[in-house]
mmCIF file of N, CA and C in Angstrom:
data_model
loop_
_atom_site.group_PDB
_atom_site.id
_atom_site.type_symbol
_atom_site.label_atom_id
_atom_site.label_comp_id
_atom_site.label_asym_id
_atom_site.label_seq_id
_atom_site.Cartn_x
_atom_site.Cartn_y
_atom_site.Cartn_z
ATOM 1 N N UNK A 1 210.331 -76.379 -4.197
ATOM 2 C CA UNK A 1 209.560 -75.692 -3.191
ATOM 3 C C UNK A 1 209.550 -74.203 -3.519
ATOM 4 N N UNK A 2 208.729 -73.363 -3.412
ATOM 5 C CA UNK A 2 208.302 -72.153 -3.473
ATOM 6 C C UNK A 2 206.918 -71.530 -3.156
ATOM 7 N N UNK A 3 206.701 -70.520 -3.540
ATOM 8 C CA UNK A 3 205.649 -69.585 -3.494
ATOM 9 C C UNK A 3 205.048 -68.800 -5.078
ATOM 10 N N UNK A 4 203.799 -69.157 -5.399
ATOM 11 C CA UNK A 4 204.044 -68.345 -7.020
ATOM 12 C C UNK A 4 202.642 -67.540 -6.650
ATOM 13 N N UNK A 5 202.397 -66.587 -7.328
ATOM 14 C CA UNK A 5 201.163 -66.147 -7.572
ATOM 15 C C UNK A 5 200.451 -66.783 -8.672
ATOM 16 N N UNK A 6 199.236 -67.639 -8.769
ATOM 17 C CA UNK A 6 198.954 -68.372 -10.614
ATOM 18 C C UNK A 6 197.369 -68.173 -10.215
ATOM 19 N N UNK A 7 196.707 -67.427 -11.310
ATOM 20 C CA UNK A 7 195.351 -67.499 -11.759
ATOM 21 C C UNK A 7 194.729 -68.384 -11.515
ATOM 22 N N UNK A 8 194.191 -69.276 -10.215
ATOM 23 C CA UNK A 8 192.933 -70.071 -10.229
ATOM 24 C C UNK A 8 192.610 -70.473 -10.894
ATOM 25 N N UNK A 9 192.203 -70.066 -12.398
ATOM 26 C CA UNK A 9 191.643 -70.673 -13.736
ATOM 27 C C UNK A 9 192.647 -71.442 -14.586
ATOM 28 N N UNK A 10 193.904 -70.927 -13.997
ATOM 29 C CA UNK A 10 195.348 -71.883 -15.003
ATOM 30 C C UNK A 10 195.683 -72.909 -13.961
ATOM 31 N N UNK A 11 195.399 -72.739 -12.276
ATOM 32 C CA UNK A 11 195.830 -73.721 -11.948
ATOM 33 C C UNK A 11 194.839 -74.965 -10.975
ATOM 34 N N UNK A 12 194.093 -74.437 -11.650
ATOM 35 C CA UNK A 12 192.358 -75.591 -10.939
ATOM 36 C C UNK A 12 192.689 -76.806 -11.382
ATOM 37 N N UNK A 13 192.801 -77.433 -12.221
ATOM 38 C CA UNK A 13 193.112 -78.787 -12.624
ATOM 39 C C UNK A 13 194.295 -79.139 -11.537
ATOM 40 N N UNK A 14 195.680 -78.409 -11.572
ATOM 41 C CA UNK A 14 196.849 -79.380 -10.579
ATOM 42 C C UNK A 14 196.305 -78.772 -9.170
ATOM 43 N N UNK A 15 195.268 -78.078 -8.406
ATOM 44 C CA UNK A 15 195.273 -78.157 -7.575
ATOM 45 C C UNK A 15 193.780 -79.046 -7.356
ATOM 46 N N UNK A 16 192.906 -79.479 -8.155
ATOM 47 C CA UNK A 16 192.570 -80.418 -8.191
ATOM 48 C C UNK A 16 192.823 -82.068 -7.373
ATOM 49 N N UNK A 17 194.086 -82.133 -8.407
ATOM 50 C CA UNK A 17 194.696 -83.202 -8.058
ATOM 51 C C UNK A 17 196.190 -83.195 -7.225
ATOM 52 N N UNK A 18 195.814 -81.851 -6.682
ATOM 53 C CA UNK A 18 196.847 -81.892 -5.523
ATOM 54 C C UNK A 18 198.553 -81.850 -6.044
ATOM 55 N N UNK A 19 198.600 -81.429 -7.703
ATOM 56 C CA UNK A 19 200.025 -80.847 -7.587
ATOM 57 C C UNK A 19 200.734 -79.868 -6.971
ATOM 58 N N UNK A 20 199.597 -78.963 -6.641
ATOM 59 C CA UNK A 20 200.356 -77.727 -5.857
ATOM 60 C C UNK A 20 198.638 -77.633 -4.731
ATOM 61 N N UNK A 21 199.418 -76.696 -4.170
ATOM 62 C CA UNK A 21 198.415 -76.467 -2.730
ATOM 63 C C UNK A 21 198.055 -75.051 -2.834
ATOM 64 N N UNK A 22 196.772 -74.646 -2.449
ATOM 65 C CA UNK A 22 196.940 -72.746 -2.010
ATOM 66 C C UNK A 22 197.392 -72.308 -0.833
ATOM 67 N N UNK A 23 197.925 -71.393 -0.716
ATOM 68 C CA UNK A 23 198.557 -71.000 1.046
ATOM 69 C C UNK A 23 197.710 -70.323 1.451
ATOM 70 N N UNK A 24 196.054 -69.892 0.789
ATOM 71 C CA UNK A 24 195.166 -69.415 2.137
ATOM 72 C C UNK A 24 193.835 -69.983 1.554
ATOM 73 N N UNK A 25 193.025 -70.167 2.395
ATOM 74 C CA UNK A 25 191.631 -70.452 2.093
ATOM 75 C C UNK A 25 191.180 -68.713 1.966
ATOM 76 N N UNK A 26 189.789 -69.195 0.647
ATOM 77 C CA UNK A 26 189.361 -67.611 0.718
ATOM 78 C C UNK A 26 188.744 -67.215 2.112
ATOM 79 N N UNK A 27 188.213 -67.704 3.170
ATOM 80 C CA UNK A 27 187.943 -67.570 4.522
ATOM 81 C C UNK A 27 188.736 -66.986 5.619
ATOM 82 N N UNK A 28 190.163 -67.078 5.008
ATOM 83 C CA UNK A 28 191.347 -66.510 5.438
ATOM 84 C C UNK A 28 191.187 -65.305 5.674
ATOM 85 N N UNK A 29 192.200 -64.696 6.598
ATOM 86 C CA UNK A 29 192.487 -63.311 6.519
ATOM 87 C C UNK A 29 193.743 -62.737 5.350
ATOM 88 N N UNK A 30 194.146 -63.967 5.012
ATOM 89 C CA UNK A 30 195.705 -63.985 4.149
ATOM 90 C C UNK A 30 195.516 -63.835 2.642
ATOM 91 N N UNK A 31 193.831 -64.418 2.573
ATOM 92 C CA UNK A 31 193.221 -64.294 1.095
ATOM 93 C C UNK A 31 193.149 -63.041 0.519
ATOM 94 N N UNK A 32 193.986 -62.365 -0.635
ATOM 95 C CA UNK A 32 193.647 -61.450 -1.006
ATOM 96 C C UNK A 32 193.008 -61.517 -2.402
ATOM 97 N N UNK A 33 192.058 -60.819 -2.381
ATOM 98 C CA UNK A 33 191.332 -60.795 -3.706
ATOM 99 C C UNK A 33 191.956 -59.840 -4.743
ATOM 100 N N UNK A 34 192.797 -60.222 -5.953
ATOM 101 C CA UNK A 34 192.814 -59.468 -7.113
ATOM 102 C C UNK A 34 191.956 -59.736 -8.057
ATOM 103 N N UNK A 35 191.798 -58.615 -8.763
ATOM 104 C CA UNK A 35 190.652 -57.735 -10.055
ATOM 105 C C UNK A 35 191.611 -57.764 -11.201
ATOM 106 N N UNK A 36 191.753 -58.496 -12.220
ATOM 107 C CA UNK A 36 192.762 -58.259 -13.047
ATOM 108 C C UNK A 36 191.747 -57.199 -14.671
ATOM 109 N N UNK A 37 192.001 -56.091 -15.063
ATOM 110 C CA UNK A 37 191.569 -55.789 -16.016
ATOM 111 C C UNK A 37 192.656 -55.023 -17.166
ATOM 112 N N UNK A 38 192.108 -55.498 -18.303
ATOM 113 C CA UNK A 38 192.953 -55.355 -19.418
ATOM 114 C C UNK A 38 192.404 -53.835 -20.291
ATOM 115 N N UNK A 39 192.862 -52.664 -20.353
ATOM 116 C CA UNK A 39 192.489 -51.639 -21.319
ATOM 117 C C UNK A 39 193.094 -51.106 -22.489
ATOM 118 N N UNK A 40 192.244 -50.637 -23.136
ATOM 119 C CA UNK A 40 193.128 -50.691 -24.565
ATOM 120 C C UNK A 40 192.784 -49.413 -25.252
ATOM 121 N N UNK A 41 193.432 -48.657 -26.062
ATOM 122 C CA UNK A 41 193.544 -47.475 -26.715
ATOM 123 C C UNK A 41 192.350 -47.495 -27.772
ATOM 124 N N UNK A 42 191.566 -46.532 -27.649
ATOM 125 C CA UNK A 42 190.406 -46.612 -28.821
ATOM 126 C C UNK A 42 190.976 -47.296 -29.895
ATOM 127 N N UNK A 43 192.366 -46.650 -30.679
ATOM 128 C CA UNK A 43 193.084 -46.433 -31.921
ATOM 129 C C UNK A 43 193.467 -48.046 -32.085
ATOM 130 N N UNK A 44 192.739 -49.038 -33.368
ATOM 131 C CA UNK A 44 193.542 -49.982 -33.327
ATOM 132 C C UNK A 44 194.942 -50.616 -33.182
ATOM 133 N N UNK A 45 194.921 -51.448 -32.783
ATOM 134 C CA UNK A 45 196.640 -52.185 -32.834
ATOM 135 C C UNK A 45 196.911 -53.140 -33.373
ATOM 136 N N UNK A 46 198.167 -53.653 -33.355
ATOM 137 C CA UNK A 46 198.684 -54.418 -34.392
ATOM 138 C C UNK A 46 197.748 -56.149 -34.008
ATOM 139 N N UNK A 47 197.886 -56.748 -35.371
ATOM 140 C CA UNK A 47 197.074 -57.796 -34.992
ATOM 141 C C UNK A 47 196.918 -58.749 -34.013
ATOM 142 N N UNK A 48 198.313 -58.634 -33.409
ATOM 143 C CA UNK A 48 198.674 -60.004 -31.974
ATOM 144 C C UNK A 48 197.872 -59.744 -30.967
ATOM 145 N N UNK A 49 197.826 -57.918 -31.174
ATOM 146 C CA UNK A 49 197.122 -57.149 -29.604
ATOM 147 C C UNK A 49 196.426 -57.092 -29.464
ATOM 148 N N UNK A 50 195.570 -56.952 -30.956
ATOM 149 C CA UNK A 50 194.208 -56.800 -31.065
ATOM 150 C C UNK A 50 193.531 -58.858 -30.591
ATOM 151 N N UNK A 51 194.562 -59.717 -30.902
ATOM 152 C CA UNK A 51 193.705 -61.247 -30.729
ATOM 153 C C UNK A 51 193.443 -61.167 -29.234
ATOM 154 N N UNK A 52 194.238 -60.393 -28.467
ATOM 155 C CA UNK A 52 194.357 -60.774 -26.990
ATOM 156 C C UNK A 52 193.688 -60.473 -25.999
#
């Protein structure tokens, strides 16, 4: 039993089929909407950073 925060897009399939539940409908007042964005230094980076 717990509480996690998980990306919608990683966890659509088990809540699909009802492995885990959401604790608010987006209709909610409890629904909060996060914006996730990734920025990056003009100056290239090493190759792992640059795949990601």
């Amino acid at each position: 039993d717990g509480v996690a925060w998980i990306p919608q897009s990683l966890a659509r399939q088990d809540i699909e089929v009802k492995t885990i539940v959401t604790a608010a409908e987006k209709e909610s007042n409890l629904w909060v909407p996060i914006e996730i964005r990734l920025y990056r230094p003009a100056k290239r980076m090493p190759p792992d950073a640059e795949e990601l």
